[in-house]
Amino acid sequence: MSPITHIPMSLSLYTQYRQHQLEALLEITRTFASSSDLSTLLRTILGYAADLVHADFGYIALTTPAGSLRITTGYRLPTAVFEELSPYLAQKRPVEDFWSEAELRRQLELVNAVTQTTLEQVVALPLVLEDEEVVGGIFLFRTGTIAFTPGDRMLLRDFADQAAVAVRNARQVEQLRTEKARVEAIIENNPNGIMILDPQFRVEIINRALSQLLGVAEDDVVGQHCAQALRLRNRTGEHLCLSESNPPPPTRVLYGEGDIVRPGHKTITVGVSYSPLFGGDGRLANIIITFVDITRYREAENLKSTFISVISHELKTPVSLIKGYAGTLARTDVVPDPDFVRESAAIIVEEADRLTELIDNLLDASRIQTGALSMDPQPLDVAAVAKKTIERFRTQTDHHQFILDFPDDLPLALADERRLRQVFDNLISNAIKYSPEGGKIIIGARKQEDELTVFVRDEGVGIPEEELDAIFESFYRVDSSLRRSTQGAGLGLFLVRAIIRAMGGDVWVQSQPGQGSAFYFSLPIAS
Ligand code: ADP
């Protein structure tokens, strides 16, 4: 490939060129040292090249990954020429073709056609690296008939070689910058927590997700030892951060699981991977730690095992009672006593009802999870629904006293009757279950601003303060001696809350252990 292609000329000003060239090379070196900005560098190169050959205008085009040329820098380049040449250069072909004499003549014709001038020469300096890689070319247009001597050509070739190296370096720096920015963006915006440690286990980088997870500001932890920055312990209480006495095995990624415990915050369970990163010299350069929040996964696992144990326990009791009584009734070797038959049948019915209720509750719980709990809110007399519910419960207990406390002028609520009955059923059966000594159970309501507050109050065992939130979670039962003697799957209050919320209200509880509990829920007023 010819480094300089031009249309022959007659005169050479060797010394001038040489001086210009030296100045140009010096300036390019300076520019490159002071700025690795590619566009500044290209402008400088082009300015000096144009000066060297006394060009009227010109441009630098760099090779694109697609194998064509793209104008990146212009020297006094008329817009019309830019617009004419851009599509011409964008045509894919072997890049060497661009400086064949025929193509250069074509460029000159195109340029003359748009500028309405008679430029006579185009000088093309291909920017070629030692390994023959073409990074682009400098194209300069000029009038006049001065020819280049072989000496001029050599100097211009030197200039082009230097410029090619400078362009390659600036391109590499730019590429590195882009890569760096990309990696930084990936780290910073990653939804998983990322921490990068130096070989001494000090924090170099902590991303946004991890700062939030740990509740710390980036500036506070950078430079800290990992064990100090990361209060992370595994299930057996062991510190999960690496220490100098426990360096990671050179070629392995370590994985562990642990809890991030922050006072006043929910404990977060994380899966942590430690990946060692080695430098070219084989020494440990960094340790990259990634944190994945697996709290939900853990909760789901726990819920699944609780579900299985609670359900199997709750199913076993009624099934074995039904089987026992039915088995006795089925015996043919004894004539059963009529009272025993009646009692056994009543127990079988009661236990079958309990099974039905459990199955219904489970179905509702799964509907809540899939968001398919049906609701048909209508204007409703809450006092009438409460009254009907306690009529049924009255027959089940003789040591509880039911009191209704509804003002006469209570407005109608907007609620689904069947679901409201379910709420009262759960709250009143709990009030009975958890007041084994008996006592008053007061059910009432008050109008409060634009909603009704309904309450079910008992004088039973009460609930410890630290359990007040948890009792509304599915399968949750307060651990006490009463838990073992009362039946329940821990689904009642979970359903109550979901139903009330679906009707536009909320539920809460006040309680004193040993004194009793008061469950409250709000309902919108039917307007
Ligand atoms: P279950 O009654 O089936 O256990 P619930 O979801 O209805 O499930 O209630 C969850 C837990 O809340 C109960 O196990 C009990 O410990 C506590 N609890 C509910 N209601 C009362 C109440 N009125 N008094 C005392 N504790 C209650």
PDB file of N, CA, C and O in Angstrom, residues 89-147:
ATOM      1  N   LEU A  89     -17.873   7.290   1.929  1.00  0.00           N
ATOM      2  CA  LEU A  89     -16.890   6.586   2.763  1.00  0.00           C
ATOM      3  C   LEU A  89     -17.518   5.432   3.542  1.00  0.00           C
ATOM      4  O   LEU A  89     -16.834   4.487   3.935  1.00  0.00           O
ATOM      5  N   ALA A  90     -18.830   5.546   3.784  1.00  0.00           N
ATOM      6  CA  ALA A  90     -19.513   4.524   4.586  1.00  0.00           C
ATOM      7  C   ALA A  90     -19.685   3.224   3.808  1.00  0.00           C
ATOM      8  O   ALA A  90     -20.019   2.205   4.390  1.00  0.00           O
ATOM      9  N   GLN A  91     -19.443   3.258   2.484  1.00  0.00           N
ATOM     10  CA  GLN A  91     -19.583   2.036   1.692  1.00  0.00           C
ATOM     11  C   GLN A  91     -18.490   1.050   2.098  1.00  0.00           C
ATOM     12  O   GLN A  91     -17.317   1.411   2.185  1.00  0.00           O
ATOM     13  N   LYS A  92     -18.923  -0.166   2.355  1.00  0.00           N
ATOM     14  CA  LYS A  92     -17.974  -1.167   2.835  1.00  0.00           C
ATOM     15  C   LYS A  92     -17.134  -1.701   1.671  1.00  0.00           C
ATOM     16  O   LYS A  92     -17.677  -2.060   0.645  1.00  0.00           O
ATOM     17  N   ARG A  93     -15.834  -1.687   1.856  1.00  0.00           N
ATOM     18  CA  ARG A  93     -14.934  -2.251   0.842  1.00  0.00           C
ATOM     19  C   ARG A  93     -13.564  -2.396   1.510  1.00  0.00           C
ATOM     20  O   ARG A  93     -13.364  -1.861   2.614  1.00  0.00           O
ATOM     21  N   PRO A  94     -12.604  -3.094   0.899  1.00  0.00           N
ATOM     22  CA  PRO A  94     -11.278  -3.182   1.523  1.00  0.00           C
ATOM     23  C   PRO A  94     -10.758  -1.767   1.729  1.00  0.00           C
ATOM     24  O   PRO A  94     -10.783  -0.952   0.785  1.00  0.00           O
ATOM     25  N   VAL A  95     -10.333  -1.456   2.950  1.00  0.00           N
ATOM     26  CA  VAL A  95     -10.033  -0.067   3.296  1.00  0.00           C
ATOM     27  C   VAL A  95      -8.909   0.516   2.422  1.00  0.00           C
ATOM     28  O   VAL A  95      -8.868   1.716   2.154  1.00  0.00           O
ATOM     29  N   GLU A  96      -8.000  -0.361   1.930  1.00  0.00           N
ATOM     30  CA  GLU A  96      -6.893   0.118   1.068  1.00  0.00           C
ATOM     31  C   GLU A  96      -7.426   0.804  -0.186  1.00  0.00           C
ATOM     32  O   GLU A  96      -6.801   1.712  -0.725  1.00  0.00           O
ATOM     33  N   ASP A  97      -8.622   0.342  -0.638  1.00  0.00           N
ATOM     34  CA  ASP A  97      -9.181   0.899  -1.870  1.00  0.00           C
ATOM     35  C   ASP A  97      -9.372   2.410  -1.792  1.00  0.00           C
ATOM     36  O   ASP A  97      -9.377   3.091  -2.811  1.00  0.00           O
ATOM     37  N   PHE A  98      -9.583   2.899  -0.529  1.00  0.00           N
ATOM     38  CA  PHE A  98      -9.866   4.320  -0.391  1.00  0.00           C
ATOM     39  C   PHE A  98      -8.700   5.188  -0.859  1.00  0.00           C
ATOM     40  O   PHE A  98      -8.876   6.333  -1.181  1.00  0.00           O
ATOM     41  N   TRP A  99      -7.468   4.652  -0.819  1.00  0.00           N
ATOM     42  CA  TRP A  99      -6.381   5.492  -1.343  1.00  0.00           C
ATOM     43  C   TRP A  99      -5.824   4.973  -2.659  1.00  0.00           C
ATOM     44  O   TRP A  99      -4.697   5.237  -3.015  1.00  0.00           O
ATOM     45  N   SER A 100      -6.604   4.258  -3.410  1.00  0.00           N
ATOM     46  CA  SER A 100      -6.175   3.927  -4.778  1.00  0.00           C
ATOM     47  C   SER A 100      -6.341   5.203  -5.613  1.00  0.00           C
ATOM     48  O   SER A 100      -7.211   6.044  -5.304  1.00  0.00           O
ATOM     49  N   GLU A 101      -5.516   5.342  -6.623  1.00  0.00           N
ATOM     50  CA  GLU A 101      -5.540   6.568  -7.410  1.00  0.00           C
ATOM     51  C   GLU A 101      -6.934   6.845  -7.996  1.00  0.00           C
ATOM     52  O   GLU A 101      -7.421   7.968  -7.964  1.00  0.00           O
ATOM     53  N   ALA A 102      -7.581   5.779  -8.454  1.00  0.00           N
ATOM     54  CA  ALA A 102      -8.897   5.951  -9.082  1.00  0.00           C
ATOM     55  C   ALA A 102      -9.910   6.490  -8.074  1.00  0.00           C
ATOM     56  O   ALA A 102     -10.683   7.416  -8.374  1.00  0.00           O
ATOM     57  N   GLU A 103      -9.878   5.929  -6.816  1.00  0.00           N
ATOM     58  CA  GLU A 103     -10.830   6.377  -5.800  1.00  0.00           C
ATOM     59  C   GLU A 103     -10.564   7.814  -5.383  1.00  0.00           C
ATOM     60  O   GLU A 103     -11.491   8.586  -5.133  1.00  0.00           O
ATOM     61  N   LEU A 104      -9.279   8.155  -5.298  1.00  0.00           N
ATOM     62  CA  LEU A 104      -8.948   9.529  -4.901  1.00  0.00           C
ATOM     63  C   LEU A 104      -9.416  10.518  -5.969  1.00  0.00           C
ATOM     64  O   LEU A 104      -9.927  11.593  -5.659  1.00  0.00           O
ATOM     65  N   ARG A 105      -9.290  10.105  -7.201  1.00  0.00           N
ATOM     66  CA  ARG A 105      -9.779  10.957  -8.290  1.00  0.00           C
ATOM     67  C   ARG A 105     -11.301  11.137  -8.164  1.00  0.00           C
ATOM     68  O   ARG A 105     -11.845  12.213  -8.342  1.00  0.00           O
ATOM     69  N   ARG A 106     -11.970  10.049  -7.781  1.00  0.00           N
ATOM     70  CA  ARG A 106     -13.433  10.117  -7.621  1.00  0.00           C
ATOM     71  C   ARG A 106     -13.813  11.088  -6.502  1.00  0.00           C
ATOM     72  O   ARG A 106     -14.717  11.906  -6.641  1.00  0.00           O
ATOM     73  N   GLN A 107     -13.023  10.989  -5.390  1.00  0.00           N
ATOM     74  CA  GLN A 107     -13.269  11.915  -4.269  1.00  0.00           C
ATOM     75  C   GLN A 107     -13.140  13.352  -4.732  1.00  0.00           C
ATOM     76  O   GLN A 107     -13.964  14.203  -4.426  1.00  0.00           O
ATOM     77  N   LEU A 108     -12.047  13.582  -5.506  1.00  0.00           N
ATOM     78  CA  LEU A 108     -11.771  14.937  -5.979  1.00  0.00           C
ATOM     79  C   LEU A 108     -12.921  15.441  -6.855  1.00  0.00           C
ATOM     80  O   LEU A 108     -13.366  16.586  -6.727  1.00  0.00           O
ATOM     81  N   GLU A 109     -13.429  14.550  -7.714  1.00  0.00           N
ATOM     82  CA  GLU A 109     -14.555  14.940  -8.584  1.00  0.00           C
ATOM     83  C   GLU A 109     -15.795  15.258  -7.761  1.00  0.00           C
ATOM     84  O   GLU A 109     -16.482  16.253  -7.980  1.00  0.00           O
ATOM     85  N   LEU A 110     -16.072  14.404  -6.750  1.00  0.00           N
ATOM     86  CA  LEU A 110     -17.251  14.631  -5.892  1.00  0.00           C
ATOM     87  C   LEU A 110     -17.145  15.979  -5.195  1.00  0.00           C
ATOM     88  O   LEU A 110     -18.092  16.759  -5.148  1.00  0.00           O
ATOM     89  N   VAL A 111     -15.929  16.227  -4.661  1.00  0.00           N
ATOM     90  CA  VAL A 111     -15.705  17.471  -3.917  1.00  0.00           C
ATOM     91  C   VAL A 111     -15.833  18.674  -4.857  1.00  0.00           C
ATOM     92  O   VAL A 111     -16.497  19.662  -4.521  1.00  0.00           O
ATOM     93  N   ASN A 112     -15.221  18.591  -6.034  1.00  0.00           N
ATOM     94  CA  ASN A 112     -15.310  19.703  -6.988  1.00  0.00           C
ATOM     95  C   ASN A 112     -16.748  19.960  -7.414  1.00  0.00           C
ATOM     96  O   ASN A 112     -17.156  21.101  -7.594  1.00  0.00           O
ATOM     97  N   ALA A 113     -17.501  18.852  -7.533  1.00  0.00           N
ATOM     98  CA  ALA A 113     -18.896  19.017  -7.945  1.00  0.00           C
ATOM     99  C   ALA A 113     -19.695  19.778  -6.892  1.00  0.00           C
ATOM    100  O   ALA A 113     -20.477  20.674  -7.231  1.00  0.00           O
ATOM    101  N   VAL A 114     -19.496  19.466  -5.599  1.00  0.00           N
ATOM    102  CA  VAL A 114     -20.289  20.182  -4.581  1.00  0.00           C
ATOM    103  C   VAL A 114     -19.758  21.566  -4.276  1.00  0.00           C
ATOM    104  O   VAL A 114     -20.517  22.458  -3.924  1.00  0.00           O
ATOM    105  N   THR A 115     -18.426  21.744  -4.393  1.00  0.00           N
ATOM    106  CA  THR A 115     -17.889  23.064  -4.029  1.00  0.00           C
ATOM    107  C   THR A 115     -17.834  24.011  -5.222  1.00  0.00           C
ATOM    108  O   THR A 115     -17.538  25.185  -5.059  1.00  0.00           O
ATOM    109  N   GLN A 116     -18.116  23.474  -6.412  1.00  0.00           N
ATOM    110  CA  GLN A 116     -18.062  24.285  -7.636  1.00  0.00           C
ATOM    111  C   GLN A 116     -16.688  24.897  -7.803  1.00  0.00           C
ATOM    112  O   GLN A 116     -16.552  26.062  -8.194  1.00  0.00           O
ATOM    113  N   THR A 117     -15.625  24.132  -7.415  1.00  0.00           N
ATOM    114  CA  THR A 117     -14.258  24.645  -7.560  1.00  0.00           C
ATOM    115  C   THR A 117     -13.468  23.686  -8.430  1.00  0.00           C
ATOM    116  O   THR A 117     -13.987  22.645  -8.848  1.00  0.00           O
ATOM    117  N   THR A 118     -12.208  24.041  -8.618  1.00  0.00           N
ATOM    118  CA  THR A 118     -11.365  23.139  -9.403  1.00  0.00           C
ATOM    119  C   THR A 118     -10.117  22.807  -8.593  1.00  0.00           C
ATOM    120  O   THR A 118      -8.996  23.219  -8.923  1.00  0.00           O
ATOM    121  N   LEU A 119     -10.354  22.138  -7.462  1.00  0.00           N
ATOM    122  CA  LEU A 119      -9.213  21.683  -6.656  1.00  0.00           C
ATOM    123  C   LEU A 119      -8.467  20.664  -7.496  1.00  0.00           C
ATOM    124  O   LEU A 119      -9.078  19.863  -8.208  1.00  0.00           O
ATOM    125  N   GLU A 120      -7.124  20.718  -7.351  1.00  0.00           N
ATOM    126  CA  GLU A 120      -6.371  19.863  -8.261  1.00  0.00           C
ATOM    127  C   GLU A 120      -5.773  18.640  -7.599  1.00  0.00           C
ATOM    128  O   GLU A 120      -5.440  17.664  -8.256  1.00  0.00           O
ATOM    129  N   GLN A 121      -5.598  18.732  -6.270  1.00  0.00           N
ATOM    130  CA  GLN A 121      -4.886  17.610  -5.640  1.00  0.00           C
ATOM    131  C   GLN A 121      -5.598  17.123  -4.385  1.00  0.00           C
ATOM    132  O   GLN A 121      -6.170  17.910  -3.632  1.00  0.00           O
ATOM    133  N   VAL A 122      -5.486  15.835  -4.196  1.00  0.00           N
ATOM    134  CA  VAL A 122      -5.907  15.260  -2.919  1.00  0.00           C
ATOM    135  C   VAL A 122      -4.733  14.434  -2.408  1.00  0.00           C
ATOM    136  O   VAL A 122      -4.134  13.659  -3.145  1.00  0.00           O
ATOM    137  N   VAL A 123      -4.384  14.705  -1.141  1.00  0.00           N
ATOM    138  CA  VAL A 123      -3.279  13.975  -0.519  1.00  0.00           C
ATOM    139  C   VAL A 123      -3.892  13.038   0.499  1.00  0.00           C
ATOM    140  O   VAL A 123      -4.669  13.472   1.341  1.00  0.00           O
ATOM    141  N   ALA A 124      -3.544  11.773   0.391  1.00  0.00           N
ATOM    142  CA  ALA A 124      -4.107  10.808   1.341  1.00  0.00           C
ATOM    143  C   ALA A 124      -2.992  10.170   2.135  1.00  0.00           C
ATOM    144  O   ALA A 124      -2.031   9.653   1.561  1.00  0.00           O
ATOM    145  N   LEU A 125      -3.088  10.284   3.461  1.00  0.00           N
ATOM    146  CA  LEU A 125      -2.079   9.655   4.324  1.00  0.00           C
ATOM    147  C   LEU A 125      -2.769   8.539   5.098  1.00  0.00           C
ATOM    148  O   LEU A 125      -3.510   8.817   6.039  1.00  0.00           O
ATOM    149  N   PRO A 126      -2.550   7.304   4.701  1.00  0.00           N
ATOM    150  CA  PRO A 126      -3.165   6.226   5.469  1.00  0.00           C
ATOM    151  C   PRO A 126      -2.498   6.117   6.844  1.00  0.00           C
ATOM    152  O   PRO A 126      -1.278   6.273   6.937  1.00  0.00           O
ATOM    153  N   LEU A 127      -3.304   5.929   7.878  1.00  0.00           N
ATOM    154  CA  LEU A 127      -2.752   5.784   9.233  1.00  0.00           C
ATOM    155  C   LEU A 127      -2.645   4.288   9.500  1.00  0.00           C
ATOM    156  O   LEU A 127      -3.633   3.614   9.762  1.00  0.00           O
ATOM    157  N   VAL A 128      -1.394   3.786   9.386  1.00  0.00           N
ATOM    158  CA  VAL A 128      -1.186   2.332   9.449  1.00  0.00           C
ATOM    159  C   VAL A 128      -0.238   2.004  10.592  1.00  0.00           C
ATOM    160  O   VAL A 128       0.777   2.670  10.773  1.00  0.00           O
ATOM    161  N   LEU A 129      -0.576   0.979  11.366  1.00  0.00           N
ATOM    162  CA  LEU A 129       0.287   0.566  12.481  1.00  0.00           C
ATOM    163  C   LEU A 129       1.315  -0.439  11.994  1.00  0.00           C
ATOM    164  O   LEU A 129       1.207  -0.959  10.872  1.00  0.00           O
ATOM    165  N   GLU A 130       2.287  -0.740  12.896  1.00  0.00           N
ATOM    166  CA  GLU A 130       3.377  -1.659  12.493  1.00  0.00           C
ATOM    167  C   GLU A 130       2.821  -2.999  12.025  1.00  0.00           C
ATOM    168  O   GLU A 130       3.373  -3.624  11.126  1.00  0.00           O
ATOM    169  N   ASP A 131       1.733  -3.407  12.646  1.00  0.00           N
ATOM    170  CA  ASP A 131       1.197  -4.725  12.280  1.00  0.00           C
ATOM    171  C   ASP A 131       0.260  -4.645  11.077  1.00  0.00           C
ATOM    172  O   ASP A 131      -0.555  -5.533  10.864  1.00  0.00           O
ATOM    173  N   GLU A 132       0.361  -3.569  10.324  1.00  0.00           N
ATOM    174  CA  GLU A 132      -0.422  -3.376   9.094  1.00  0.00           C
ATOM    175  C   GLU A 132      -1.877  -3.015   9.353  1.00  0.00           C
ATOM    176  O   GLU A 132      -2.657  -2.892   8.429  1.00  0.00           O
ATOM    177  N   GLU A 133      -2.227  -2.881  10.625  1.00  0.00           N
ATOM    178  CA  GLU A 133      -3.628  -2.533  10.898  1.00  0.00           C
ATOM    179  C   GLU A 133      -3.865  -1.077  10.479  1.00  0.00           C
ATOM    180  O   GLU A 133      -3.075  -0.188  10.833  1.00  0.00           O
ATOM    181  N   VAL A 134      -4.937  -0.847   9.721  1.00  0.00           N
ATOM    182  CA  VAL A 134      -5.233   0.509   9.278  1.00  0.00           C
ATOM    183  C   VAL A 134      -6.215   1.128  10.269  1.00  0.00           C
ATOM    184  O   VAL A 134      -7.280   0.577  10.501  1.00  0.00           O
ATOM    185  N   VAL A 135      -5.826   2.242  10.902  1.00  0.00           N
ATOM    186  CA  VAL A 135      -6.749   2.862  11.860  1.00  0.00           C
ATOM    187  C   VAL A 135      -7.573   3.972  11.197  1.00  0.00           C
ATOM    188  O   VAL A 135      -8.565   4.428  11.742  1.00  0.00           O
ATOM    189  N   GLY A 136      -7.137   4.415  10.014  1.00  0.00           N
ATOM    190  CA  GLY A 136      -7.901   5.453   9.334  1.00  0.00           C
ATOM    191  C   GLY A 136      -7.038   6.143   8.310  1.00  0.00           C
ATOM    192  O   GLY A 136      -6.001   5.603   7.888  1.00  0.00           O
ATOM    193  N   GLY A 137      -7.433   7.347   7.928  1.00  0.00           N
ATOM    194  CA  GLY A 137      -6.638   8.064   6.950  1.00  0.00           C
ATOM    195  C   GLY A 137      -6.856   9.555   7.063  1.00  0.00           C
ATOM    196  O   GLY A 137      -7.896  10.008   7.544  1.00  0.00           O
ATOM    197  N   ILE A 138      -5.816  10.316   6.628  1.00  0.00           N
ATOM    198  CA  ILE A 138      -5.961  11.773   6.581  1.00  0.00           C
ATOM    199  C   ILE A 138      -6.122  12.126   5.100  1.00  0.00           C
ATOM    200  O   ILE A 138      -5.348  11.662   4.253  1.00  0.00           O
ATOM    201  N   PHE A 139      -7.135  12.899   4.766  1.00  0.00           N
ATOM    202  CA  PHE A 139      -7.377  13.297   3.376  1.00  0.00           C
ATOM    203  C   PHE A 139      -7.335  14.817   3.313  1.00  0.00           C
ATOM    204  O   PHE A 139      -8.050  15.475   4.075  1.00  0.00           O
ATOM    205  N   LEU A 140      -6.458  15.327   2.421  1.00  0.00           N
ATOM    206  CA  LEU A 140      -6.303  16.786   2.330  1.00  0.00           C
ATOM    207  C   LEU A 140      -6.488  17.225   0.878  1.00  0.00           C
ATOM    208  O   LEU A 140      -6.001  16.553  -0.049  1.00  0.00           O
ATOM    209  N   PHE A 141      -7.175  18.313   0.689  1.00  0.00           N
ATOM    210  CA  PHE A 141      -7.456  18.801  -0.665  1.00  0.00           C
ATOM    211  C   PHE A 141      -6.767  20.150  -0.857  1.00  0.00           C
ATOM    212  O   PHE A 141      -6.773  20.977   0.066  1.00  0.00           O
ATOM    213  N   ARG A 142      -6.180  20.320  -2.026  1.00  0.00           N
ATOM    214  CA  ARG A 142      -5.506  21.610  -2.247  1.00  0.00           C
ATOM    215  C   ARG A 142      -5.501  21.993  -3.730  1.00  0.00           C
ATOM    216  O   ARG A 142      -5.638  21.145  -4.614  1.00  0.00           O
ATOM    217  N   THR A 143      -5.300  23.293  -3.938  1.00  0.00           N
ATOM    218  CA  THR A 143      -5.134  23.778  -5.308  1.00  0.00           C
ATOM    219  C   THR A 143      -3.625  23.794  -5.575  1.00  0.00           C
ATOM    220  O   THR A 143      -2.839  23.421  -4.704  1.00  0.00           O
ATOM    221  N   GLY A 144      -3.196  24.236  -6.706  1.00  0.00           N
ATOM    222  CA  GLY A 144      -1.765  24.367  -6.964  1.00  0.00           C
ATOM    223  C   GLY A 144      -1.203  23.124  -7.590  1.00  0.00           C
ATOM    224  O   GLY A 144      -1.842  22.068  -7.642  1.00  0.00           O
ATOM    225  N   THR A 145       0.010  23.296  -8.049  1.00  0.00           N
ATOM    226  CA  THR A 145       0.603  22.200  -8.798  1.00  0.00           C
ATOM    227  C   THR A 145       1.943  21.767  -8.236  1.00  0.00           C
ATOM    228  O   THR A 145       2.738  21.116  -8.898  1.00  0.00           O
ATOM    229  N   ILE A 146       2.174  22.147  -6.936  1.00  0.00           N
ATOM    230  CA  ILE A 146       3.472  21.776  -6.358  1.00  0.00           C
ATOM    231  C   ILE A 146       3.514  20.266  -6.179  1.00  0.00           C
ATOM    232  O   ILE A 146       2.596  19.693  -5.596  1.00  0.00           O
ATOM    233  N   ALA A 147       4.580  19.651  -6.660  1.00  0.00           N
ATOM    234  CA  ALA A 147       4.678  18.191  -6.543  1.00  0.00           C
ATOM    235  C   ALA A 147       5.489  17.824  -5.307  1.00  0.00           C
ATOM    236  O   ALA A 147       6.246  18.637  -4.792  1.00  0.00           O
TER     237      ALA A 147
END
